[in-house]
Amino acid sequence: MTLEYQVTVSTEDVAFAGTIDDVYITLVGQDGSSKHVKLDKSKFAFHKGDVSTFTVTCSEDLGQLLEIHLEKQGGIIIKDSWLPAKVEVESPDGKVYSFPIYHWLTDSKKHFFREGAAVLDFQETNPQMIKTRKKELKNKKNLYRWAVYKEGTPLCMEADTLKSLPPDDRYPFTRELEFGFTAVAALAKLGLEAWSHCIDKWNSMSDIEKLFECHVTSMSDYAMKHWREDAFFGYQFLNGVNPMMIQRCKTLPSKFPVPSNMTFSKSQLTLRTEMMKGNIFLCDYNILDGVETNTINGRKQFLAAPLVLLHKNEDDEMMPIAIQLKQKPGKDNPIFFPTDSEYDWLLAKTYVKSADSNLHELNFHLLRTHLLAEVFAVSLQRNLPRVHPVYKLLIRHTRYTLQINFLARKSLISESGTITRYTASGGKGMLTLLDRSVSSLTYRSLCIPDDIADRGLEDVPNFYYRDDGLKLWNIMHRFVHDILSFYYKNDGMVQNDAELQNWIQEIFENGFLRRSETGIPQKFTTVAELVKFVTMVMFTCSAQHAAVNTGQYDLYGWMPNGPSTMQEPPPTQKGKADEARFLSTLPDVQTTVHILATIWLLSMQSSDARYLHEFVEEHFTEDFPKYKVTMFQGDLIKLSEDIKSRNENLRLPYTFLDPKLVENSVAI
Ligand code: FE2
């Protein structure tokens, strides 16, 4: 008897995904295995983007197909890596089995790939599959190892060089070309080399404008035209690149003695009354207090630890009403008001913007998205096999995170890195600030519904980060719930999933450094807990990163709207500031130019970016999860359309959380 299995092999459509090597396959079923056969490549099979079908004959029925073994054999000298996407096998009785691959084959060993239906560890019954599962995890634990980057910060992936990262986690060739990822390359592309050696202070605002013209976006243009306005200053605490600082203020902290009987000109109400009405908000940068500051080009730098009071006025604008630049009140630490002289007030606001940009980059961007995303990714690879449903849900949210973080450690926060050299908190201060930021991490602050509630921001008008973010969270939560409830029918199944428990345990130990006070789960006991945590991971790696990453150039491209450092100490008295003092306080030319080039790089969109609504890789193969993926995509596209029509009526559109513009992973 001869039985024919039709085998369709798809190769990924990216540069160098194809191979000229010979490809062998074995089909493994419940009742037997095929021979290890060579697939005929005479019809240009296995080239980039190719989909080819082959016939594999067997003398017996293999029963239900469980896995395939793929092997690639090259010449003695040339070995050509291969990136297959998936393999589909049609059995003689017409049943189609799908095997997701999406994995680089770089050697000539046999590689095992399971049929796409997700299976939990304790549901495995076939001894061969139990063996395959264990072997895969053993291999991945060898490949993905934890390393300490700096004591007190989340652990990272062990990698001495970029090439030592697993091939699946590396940028493809085309992306490598787009991102030279060096400040030098960025300076050249922006035509800024001539400025990059000048360590002078700025002479005039028009010189800064000349520099700004090297690359202008519609939002950076808006920022340049409106940066002096109080309404735009306040707006950015809600919808800028750092929407994470503002909170409702119910009582004034004693360290910030703003007169509570001060009145607002339009309503004639006092601060006390407005506070009772819920219209007063506070940004407190106490985490920056006493952080050791950098020395740049031989000059000591300064970083304020300000307190900012804001008022939601009758026009629903968030207006700054008082600023104190240091934490300890006193005669040498005046409280600035909008009624002060133009430059006293502008300078105070600019110290706030500088403090905010330092905290934003290290805490809300680097730590809370990049470094945590790496922890989630490494633990995922080490503890969950490809056939696990949580792996299938989250793998697309880990794309290129290990590479971008490797590059960030090498080029941005290393001893000679741009952030280390050209920000006020660079150097020793960076470690202090990272350490304090780790201490301030809580599970609730990573979950946007809890975070918004804890900051008392549920009903603030014109808060698009919250509006779009909560909608995205809810869409993700529903999707994750539907998918995981399909596999985990009860809480007991969650408790019994040893692989899943290992995943969260390693995250708790290596990402949150065993700090139980963070509220991060150390184990999962219910399906609901699991769903919330997986939603948080999905949200953090995609939406939250987009919210704090995408607008970097838009909002910091005009340097006075977010100076990376200040060259003079915060003023100790009023009435001394003028344009000359303002200019001499701003970062020097070289610092400005290097930061500009870096944020330009960090805001680039690559041509192979993958966005939230796109499911290029089909890890789920069963009908139910595939249907839920389609529903999820529909919800995301609908939200994108809603955001687009909302934005049509806004002077400044908020696009950072438009699902069609949110990358799936921390990839830049
Ligand atoms: Fe980023």
XYZ file of C-alpha atoms and ligand atoms in Angstrom:
669
model
C 0.000 0.000 0.000
C 1.293 3.477 -0.869
C -0.164 6.476 0.889
C 0.589 10.010 -0.243
C 1.000 12.994 2.074
C 1.059 16.410 0.413
C 3.617 18.597 2.171
C 3.538 22.367 1.569
C 6.569 24.301 2.807
C 6.513 28.113 3.090
C 9.687 30.143 3.457
C 9.570 33.585 5.115
C 9.590 36.577 2.802
C 12.541 38.446 4.272
C 16.066 38.968 2.979
C 18.237 35.824 3.103
C 15.372 33.668 4.456
C 15.808 31.229 1.576
C 18.327 28.417 1.329
C 20.056 26.506 -1.437
C 20.790 23.627 0.942
C 18.985 20.279 0.746
C 15.927 19.970 2.998
C 14.819 16.718 4.603
C 11.582 15.989 6.421
C 10.100 13.253 8.602
C 6.388 13.126 9.366
C 5.616 11.716 12.796
C 2.110 10.457 13.573
C 0.339 8.656 16.368
C 0.741 5.330 14.550
C 4.162 5.678 12.942
C 6.667 7.822 11.101
C 7.560 8.424 7.483
C 11.083 7.921 6.214
C 13.441 10.882 6.527
C 13.091 12.075 2.927
C 14.791 14.752 0.882
C 12.416 17.317 -0.644
C 13.012 18.030 -4.317
C 14.311 21.574 -4.687
C 14.596 21.538 -8.470
C 11.623 23.922 -8.745
C 13.402 26.687 -6.805
C 11.793 25.655 -3.560
C 12.948 27.187 -0.249
C 13.736 30.557 -1.768
C 12.624 33.739 0.025
C 8.800 33.916 0.017
C 8.478 30.547 -1.751
C 5.563 28.168 -1.148
C 6.121 24.689 -2.633
C 4.256 21.408 -2.348
C 5.879 17.966 -2.286
C 4.606 14.430 -2.022
C 5.861 12.202 0.764
C 4.871 8.561 0.374
C 4.416 6.115 3.213
C 3.655 2.440 3.276
C 1.316 2.793 6.239
C -1.163 5.283 7.656
C 0.640 7.460 10.198
C -2.557 8.270 12.111
C -2.974 11.710 13.629
C 0.119 13.783 12.793
C 1.986 15.068 15.847
C 5.251 16.604 14.702
C 7.709 16.976 11.862
C 11.488 16.772 11.853
C 13.201 19.253 9.554
C 16.828 19.106 8.583
C 18.920 21.172 6.221
C 22.131 19.773 4.710
C 24.533 22.059 2.894
C 27.809 21.631 1.127
C 30.985 21.089 3.097
C 32.063 24.704 2.736
C 28.888 26.743 2.274
C 26.108 26.378 4.826
C 23.086 28.467 3.995
C 20.713 29.369 6.819
C 16.986 28.977 6.240
C 13.940 30.638 7.774
C 10.872 28.502 7.095
C 7.519 30.036 8.028
C 5.264 27.004 8.249
C 4.669 23.521 6.910
C 1.215 22.192 6.067
C 0.588 18.501 5.539
C -2.503 17.060 3.901
C -2.986 13.429 4.857
C -4.457 10.839 2.449
C -7.857 11.235 4.123
C -7.848 14.994 3.329
C -7.133 16.284 6.813
C -4.783 19.295 6.905
C -2.230 19.644 9.702
C -0.360 22.874 10.242
C 3.105 23.188 11.754
C 4.155 26.764 12.637
C 7.953 27.170 12.405
C 9.120 30.844 12.216
C 12.547 29.712 13.359
C 15.988 30.017 11.762
C 17.653 26.732 10.869
C 21.357 27.517 10.832
C 22.921 24.100 11.405
C 22.512 20.639 9.946
C 20.828 19.077 12.959
C 17.307 17.680 13.035
C 14.770 20.185 14.360
C 11.420 19.137 15.830
C 8.239 21.122 15.291
C 4.916 20.265 16.874
C 1.555 20.410 15.169
C -0.027 23.808 15.877
C -2.741 22.883 18.389
C -1.671 24.240 21.770
C -1.062 21.635 24.461
C -0.388 22.128 28.168
C 2.352 20.171 29.872
C 0.100 17.918 31.958
C -2.089 17.130 28.928
C 0.715 15.390 27.080
C 0.064 11.656 26.772
C 2.394 10.567 23.982
C 5.844 9.618 25.373
C 7.554 10.910 22.226
C 5.890 14.319 22.603
C 6.807 14.496 26.293
C 10.406 13.871 25.266
C 10.290 16.506 22.511
C 8.816 19.059 24.898
C 11.514 18.487 27.511
C 14.266 18.577 24.895
C 13.033 21.873 23.472
C 13.032 23.526 26.897
C 16.479 22.157 27.693
C 17.826 23.589 24.428
C 16.184 26.945 24.987
C 17.503 27.177 28.550
C 20.983 26.703 27.134
C 20.411 29.341 24.502
C 18.651 31.939 26.654
C 20.569 32.619 29.844
C 20.149 35.314 32.467
C 22.939 37.806 33.074
C 23.370 40.678 35.503
C 23.779 44.022 33.765
C 23.961 46.221 36.855
C 23.195 45.174 40.420
C 19.743 46.327 41.426
C 18.314 46.405 37.906
C 16.352 43.669 36.119
C 18.470 40.858 34.724
C 19.072 40.702 31.015
C 19.941 38.242 28.267
C 23.488 36.890 28.400
C 25.227 38.012 25.202
C 28.805 39.199 24.734
C 28.323 40.202 21.142
C 25.398 40.864 18.872
C 26.222 37.684 16.969
C 25.891 35.614 20.128
C 22.167 36.407 20.289
C 19.933 33.598 18.962
C 19.251 34.126 15.223
C 15.480 34.384 15.879
C 16.092 37.490 17.981
C 18.340 39.314 15.519
C 17.314 42.060 13.125
C 17.083 40.811 9.544
C 19.623 42.175 7.111
C 17.323 44.897 5.739
C 16.658 46.265 9.201
C 20.371 46.231 9.979
C 20.889 48.436 6.939
C 18.181 50.881 7.971
C 19.461 51.201 11.521
C 23.162 51.809 11.579
C 22.354 52.490 15.222
C 25.301 54.686 15.814
C 25.193 58.310 16.761
C 27.819 58.963 14.080
C 25.593 57.527 11.338
C 22.610 59.525 12.600
C 24.643 62.735 12.752
C 25.722 62.189 9.138
C 22.191 61.460 7.939
C 20.870 64.610 9.574
C 23.802 66.694 8.280
C 24.839 67.650 11.804
C 28.501 66.608 11.807
C 29.724 70.202 11.572
C 27.909 71.089 14.790
C 28.887 67.984 16.699
C 32.288 69.226 17.906
C 31.144 72.638 19.112
C 31.038 72.697 22.907
C 29.912 76.329 23.125
C 26.700 77.508 24.681
C 23.930 78.661 22.388
C 24.131 82.335 21.349
C 20.581 82.835 20.190
C 17.248 81.112 19.828
C 17.537 81.511 16.058
C 20.660 79.298 16.079
C 18.640 76.566 17.800
C 15.978 77.051 15.137
C 18.579 76.522 12.397
C 19.583 73.218 13.951
C 15.951 72.219 14.401
C 15.376 72.550 10.660
C 17.525 69.469 9.942
C 14.404 67.357 10.414
C 10.920 68.656 11.166
C 7.757 66.637 11.839
C 4.313 68.196 12.048
C 4.317 67.703 15.802
C 7.871 68.917 16.358
C 6.892 71.986 14.365
C 3.884 72.452 16.655
C 6.119 72.034 19.721
C 8.548 74.643 18.376
C 5.739 77.137 17.838
C 3.882 76.541 21.125
C 6.501 75.455 23.672
C 6.289 78.704 25.643
C 2.522 78.419 26.138
C 1.227 77.230 29.507
C -1.585 75.248 27.903
C 0.883 73.210 25.810
C 3.141 72.715 28.842
C 0.158 71.310 30.782
C -1.166 69.330 27.809
C 2.031 67.306 27.634
C 1.525 65.885 31.131
C -1.554 64.178 29.697
C -0.712 63.489 26.076
C 3.003 64.069 25.673
C 5.729 61.466 25.612
C 5.524 61.058 29.399
C 1.901 60.846 30.573
C 2.967 58.989 33.724
C 3.702 61.768 36.253
C 0.493 63.708 36.766
C -1.899 62.845 39.595
C -4.900 64.459 41.232
C -3.968 66.562 44.249
C -6.338 66.400 47.206
C -4.067 67.998 49.789
C -1.055 70.149 49.174
C 2.162 68.534 50.394
C 3.671 70.581 53.222
C 6.951 70.760 51.275
C 5.160 72.789 48.592
C 3.651 75.762 50.472
C 1.530 77.350 47.767
C -0.951 79.741 49.454
C -4.226 77.854 49.544
C -6.164 81.104 49.476
C -4.712 82.135 46.116
C -7.569 82.807 43.722
C -8.074 82.073 40.069
C -8.817 85.162 38.078
C -11.647 83.793 35.983
C -13.654 81.822 38.563
C -12.512 83.860 41.586
C -12.408 80.553 43.464
C -9.549 79.782 45.820
C -6.997 77.024 45.384
C -8.568 75.275 48.383
C -11.999 75.274 46.723
C -10.665 74.161 43.370
C -8.816 71.352 45.115
C -12.037 70.240 46.800
C -13.737 70.290 43.408
C -11.027 67.959 42.072
C -9.538 70.475 39.659
C -5.989 70.575 41.024
C -3.201 68.227 39.905
C 0.375 67.620 40.997
C 3.599 66.338 39.448
C 6.171 65.556 42.110
C 9.695 64.676 40.934
C 10.975 63.771 44.403
C 12.629 60.656 42.897
C 15.216 63.027 41.342
C 16.134 64.694 44.622
C 19.864 64.465 45.302
C 20.658 62.431 42.178
C 24.317 63.077 41.354
C 24.590 65.055 38.152
C 26.871 64.678 35.177
C 29.835 66.749 34.064
C 29.681 67.496 30.354
C 32.581 69.059 28.480
C 34.137 70.019 31.800
C 31.031 71.772 33.110
C 28.964 70.553 36.066
C 25.346 69.945 35.078
C 22.104 70.414 37.010
C 18.882 68.492 37.440
C 15.919 69.903 39.342
C 13.586 67.793 41.508
C 10.539 69.982 40.969
C 6.974 70.118 42.157
C 4.391 71.361 39.683
C 0.829 72.315 40.520
C -1.729 72.378 37.728
C -5.295 73.603 37.449
C -7.925 72.192 35.114
C -9.591 75.419 34.095
C -13.083 76.237 32.796
C -11.923 75.585 29.231
C -10.748 72.108 30.244
C -7.114 73.069 29.794
C -4.462 71.808 32.211
C -2.687 74.991 33.253
C 0.461 75.136 35.403
C -0.141 77.467 38.375
C 2.932 77.014 40.565
C 6.415 75.487 40.262
C 8.995 74.855 42.970
C 12.276 73.535 41.611
C 13.663 71.818 44.717
C 11.958 69.582 47.228
C 12.860 71.445 50.407
C 10.932 74.706 50.783
C 12.867 77.790 51.782
C 13.857 81.325 50.928
C 16.387 80.132 48.360
C 13.779 77.949 46.694
C 11.102 80.330 45.421
C 7.734 79.175 44.162
C 7.268 80.455 40.635
C 3.908 81.598 39.303
C 2.614 82.450 35.804
C 2.438 86.053 37.006
C 6.220 86.211 37.440
C 8.398 87.767 34.749
C 8.367 86.020 31.385
C 11.826 84.489 31.781
C 11.470 83.563 35.472
C 8.400 81.528 34.578
C 9.795 80.128 31.317
C 13.015 79.077 33.016
C 11.086 77.343 35.816
C 8.994 75.453 33.269
C 12.135 74.476 31.334
C 13.770 73.013 34.470
C 10.617 70.925 34.824
C 10.819 69.784 31.196
C 14.465 68.824 31.657
C 13.734 66.863 34.851
C 10.776 65.210 33.153
C 12.793 64.137 30.096
C 15.512 62.561 32.280
C 12.988 60.616 34.336
C 10.960 59.703 31.287
C 13.880 58.142 29.444
C 15.342 56.155 32.324
C 12.275 55.109 34.259
C 9.212 55.143 32.041
C 10.950 54.275 28.771
C 14.074 52.226 29.540
C 13.104 50.424 32.740
C 9.364 50.035 32.489
C 9.184 49.053 28.842
C 12.586 48.000 27.424
C 14.104 46.196 30.394
C 10.868 44.572 31.544
C 10.030 43.454 28.002
C 13.405 41.680 27.911
C 12.654 39.905 31.189
C 9.259 38.760 29.880
C 10.897 37.562 26.631
C 13.807 35.659 28.183
C 11.567 33.953 30.731
C 9.097 33.074 27.965
C 11.791 31.382 25.894
C 13.311 29.538 28.846
C 10.115 28.200 30.332
C 7.450 27.805 27.675
C 7.716 25.486 24.674
C 6.444 26.674 21.297
C 3.325 24.552 21.709
C 2.250 26.400 24.884
C -0.736 28.788 24.448
C 0.937 31.622 26.373
C 4.012 31.287 24.137
C 1.753 31.476 21.083
C 0.061 34.599 22.487
C 3.184 36.466 23.484
C 5.959 35.503 21.089
C 5.044 38.277 18.634
C 5.490 40.794 21.457
C 9.164 39.868 21.924
C 10.346 40.558 18.355
C 13.809 42.163 18.299
C 13.650 43.232 21.960
C 16.862 41.408 22.834
C 18.734 43.070 19.983
C 17.520 46.619 20.641
C 18.341 46.270 24.335
C 21.787 44.887 23.541
C 22.366 47.926 21.304
C 21.005 50.303 23.957
C 23.401 48.872 26.544
C 26.248 49.204 24.056
C 25.522 52.609 22.519
C 23.244 54.559 24.850
C 23.847 53.711 28.492
C 27.390 52.332 28.339
C 30.256 54.437 29.689
C 30.636 56.227 26.362
C 26.946 56.005 25.423
C 24.974 59.065 24.348
C 22.587 58.999 27.310
C 25.486 58.569 29.739
C 27.500 61.397 28.218
C 24.848 63.944 27.344
C 22.120 63.893 29.996
C 22.088 65.443 33.454
C 21.438 62.059 35.039
C 24.084 60.244 32.952
C 26.893 58.452 34.790
C 26.599 57.687 38.504
C 23.249 59.431 38.732
C 21.826 57.013 36.195
C 22.449 54.080 38.526
C 20.873 55.905 41.464
C 17.887 56.838 39.372
C 17.494 53.332 37.951
C 17.760 51.904 41.454
C 15.085 54.276 42.776
C 12.911 53.587 39.743
C 13.124 49.843 40.392
C 12.058 50.538 43.997
C 9.048 52.492 42.759
C 7.867 49.707 40.428
C 4.515 48.210 41.298
C 2.271 45.782 39.473
C -0.617 48.271 39.702
C 1.423 50.995 38.003
C 2.010 48.640 35.056
C -1.712 47.990 34.584
C -3.283 51.091 33.055
C -6.769 50.726 34.648
C -5.202 50.507 38.133
C -2.661 53.201 37.373
C -5.267 55.691 36.176
C -7.448 54.972 39.229
C -4.503 55.296 41.636
C -3.573 58.643 40.115
C -7.211 59.801 40.328
C -7.390 60.603 36.625
C -10.594 58.804 35.595
C -12.536 61.934 34.648
C -9.875 64.355 33.428
C -11.031 65.785 30.075
C -8.929 65.605 26.901
C -6.746 62.789 28.265
C -6.175 60.730 25.142
C -3.402 58.515 26.528
C -5.927 57.295 29.084
C -8.876 57.092 26.645
C -7.020 55.170 23.945
C -4.910 53.194 26.427
C -7.898 51.914 28.408
C -9.711 50.934 25.216
C -6.646 49.074 24.016
C -6.223 47.384 27.400
C -9.866 46.257 27.343
C -9.577 44.906 23.794
C -6.411 43.016 24.741
C -7.902 41.770 27.988
C -10.960 40.375 26.180
C -8.755 38.657 23.593
C -6.392 37.173 26.186
C -9.344 36.074 28.305
C -11.071 34.356 25.384
C -7.926 32.562 24.262
C -6.706 31.457 27.692
C -10.160 30.409 28.931
C -10.264 28.085 25.932
C -7.172 26.255 27.174
C -7.564 26.673 30.939
C -11.056 25.480 31.778
C -10.621 26.077 35.515
C -8.231 27.546 38.067
C -6.861 24.101 38.914
C -5.423 23.801 35.412
C -3.536 27.065 35.925
C -2.189 25.859 39.264
C -1.084 22.556 37.727
C 0.799 24.109 34.823
C 4.380 23.823 36.044
C 5.818 25.529 32.960
C 3.562 28.535 33.455
C 4.469 28.751 37.138
C 8.163 28.650 36.221
C 7.593 31.494 33.764
C 6.113 33.835 36.392
C 8.595 32.701 39.037
C 11.573 33.684 36.865
C 9.932 37.013 36.047
C 9.420 37.690 39.745
C 12.983 36.710 40.615
C 14.902 38.207 37.712
C 12.743 41.140 36.683
C 11.364 42.290 40.006
C 14.308 41.011 42.048
C 12.088 39.073 44.466
C 10.471 42.253 45.768
C 7.085 41.035 46.976
C 6.090 44.624 47.823
C 5.756 45.291 44.072
C 2.588 43.188 44.084
C 3.882 41.224 41.084
C 2.480 37.693 41.275
C 4.950 35.010 42.323
C 2.592 32.312 41.071
C -0.753 32.110 39.341
C -3.678 30.614 41.212
C -6.599 31.625 39.009
C -7.340 32.017 35.317
C -8.285 35.649 36.026
C -4.855 36.387 37.531
C -3.157 34.819 34.543
C -5.303 36.762 32.075
C -4.517 40.072 33.788
C -0.786 39.405 33.877
C -0.589 38.310 30.236
C -2.610 41.403 29.263
C -0.122 43.563 31.167
C 2.800 41.948 29.319
C 1.083 42.438 25.955
C 0.205 46.059 26.782
C 3.654 46.923 28.166
C 5.546 45.496 25.173
C 3.322 47.186 22.599
C 1.029 50.052 23.641
C 2.918 51.388 26.642
C 6.194 51.362 24.751
C 4.567 53.187 21.828
C 3.108 55.786 24.213
C 6.508 56.657 25.674
C 8.680 56.004 22.604
C 6.974 57.217 19.440
C 6.853 60.907 20.282
C 10.463 61.341 21.344
C 11.509 63.274 18.284
C 8.145 65.022 17.979
C 8.422 66.485 21.458
C 12.146 66.659 22.164
C 13.197 67.574 18.603
C 12.691 71.176 19.645
C 15.334 71.031 22.378
C 13.988 73.742 24.764
C 10.852 71.617 25.127
C 12.873 68.839 26.788
C 16.527 69.706 27.442
C 18.538 66.647 28.413
C 20.462 68.700 30.940
C 20.738 72.216 32.401
C 24.056 74.049 32.688
C 23.179 76.428 35.533
C 21.746 75.656 38.970
C 18.027 76.285 39.525
C 17.483 79.970 40.388
C 17.420 80.837 44.113
C 15.629 84.129 43.619
C 13.286 85.770 41.191
C 13.928 88.668 38.858
C 17.342 87.569 37.582
C 16.323 85.648 34.481
C 16.472 87.008 30.965
C 17.049 85.536 27.507
C 20.828 85.470 27.974
C 20.510 83.540 31.257
C 17.994 81.223 29.626
C 20.350 80.457 26.719
C 23.348 79.865 28.966
C 21.281 77.407 31.025
C 20.347 75.225 28.043
C 22.562 72.271 27.009
C 25.595 73.176 24.895
C 25.630 72.744 21.108
C 27.369 69.362 21.115
C 25.008 67.936 23.725
C 21.977 69.211 21.823
C 23.186 67.752 18.544
C 24.009 64.296 19.956
C 20.700 64.000 21.775
C 18.841 65.173 18.682
C 20.524 62.504 16.537
C 19.782 59.816 19.114
C 16.086 60.596 19.526
C 15.779 60.796 15.769
C 17.142 57.231 15.614
C 14.872 56.089 18.428
C 11.778 57.503 16.743
C 12.419 55.868 13.359
C 9.877 53.469 11.960
C 11.417 50.573 10.097
C 10.006 49.228 6.856
C 9.563 45.762 8.380
C 7.755 46.975 11.506
C 4.792 44.829 12.546
C 1.793 46.511 14.081
C -0.794 45.353 16.596
C -3.490 44.472 14.096
C -1.102 42.418 11.957
C -0.689 38.703 12.627
C 1.992 37.832 10.094
C 2.914 34.646 11.934
C 0.179 32.056 12.452
C 1.080 30.405 15.733
C -2.500 29.399 16.510
C -3.862 26.815 14.105
C -7.134 25.702 15.722
C -10.414 27.232 14.555
C -11.435 28.839 17.860
C -8.256 30.843 18.574
C -7.986 31.733 14.874
C -11.512 33.123 15.012
C -10.617 35.087 18.159
C -7.539 36.500 16.415
C -9.802 37.760 13.637
C -12.179 39.321 16.184
C -9.217 40.952 17.923
C -7.954 42.378 14.631
C -11.438 43.729 13.902
C -11.612 45.420 17.315
C -8.193 46.989 16.780
C -9.058 48.277 13.320
C -12.328 49.725 14.631
C -10.453 51.474 17.454
C -7.944 52.823 14.936
C -10.795 54.287 12.884
C -12.412 55.805 15.994
C -9.105 57.389 16.982
C -8.645 58.768 13.478
C -12.066 60.429 13.465
C -11.545 61.785 17.000
C -8.217 63.228 15.881
C -9.806 65.075 12.973
C -11.340 67.465 15.477
C -8.172 67.995 17.494
C -5.693 70.790 16.994
C -2.961 68.326 17.895
C -3.902 64.732 16.965
C -2.976 62.034 19.497
C -1.719 59.117 17.401
C 0.685 57.301 19.727
C -1.872 54.632 20.652
C -3.545 54.191 17.285
C -3.348 50.349 17.014
C -2.320 50.600 13.376
C 0.719 52.621 14.484
C 1.571 50.628 17.615
C 4.391 48.151 17.033
C 3.847 44.708 18.515
C 7.072 44.709 20.429
C 9.825 46.827 21.920
C 11.855 46.812 18.722
C 13.352 50.315 18.741
Fe 12.102 52.422 22.802
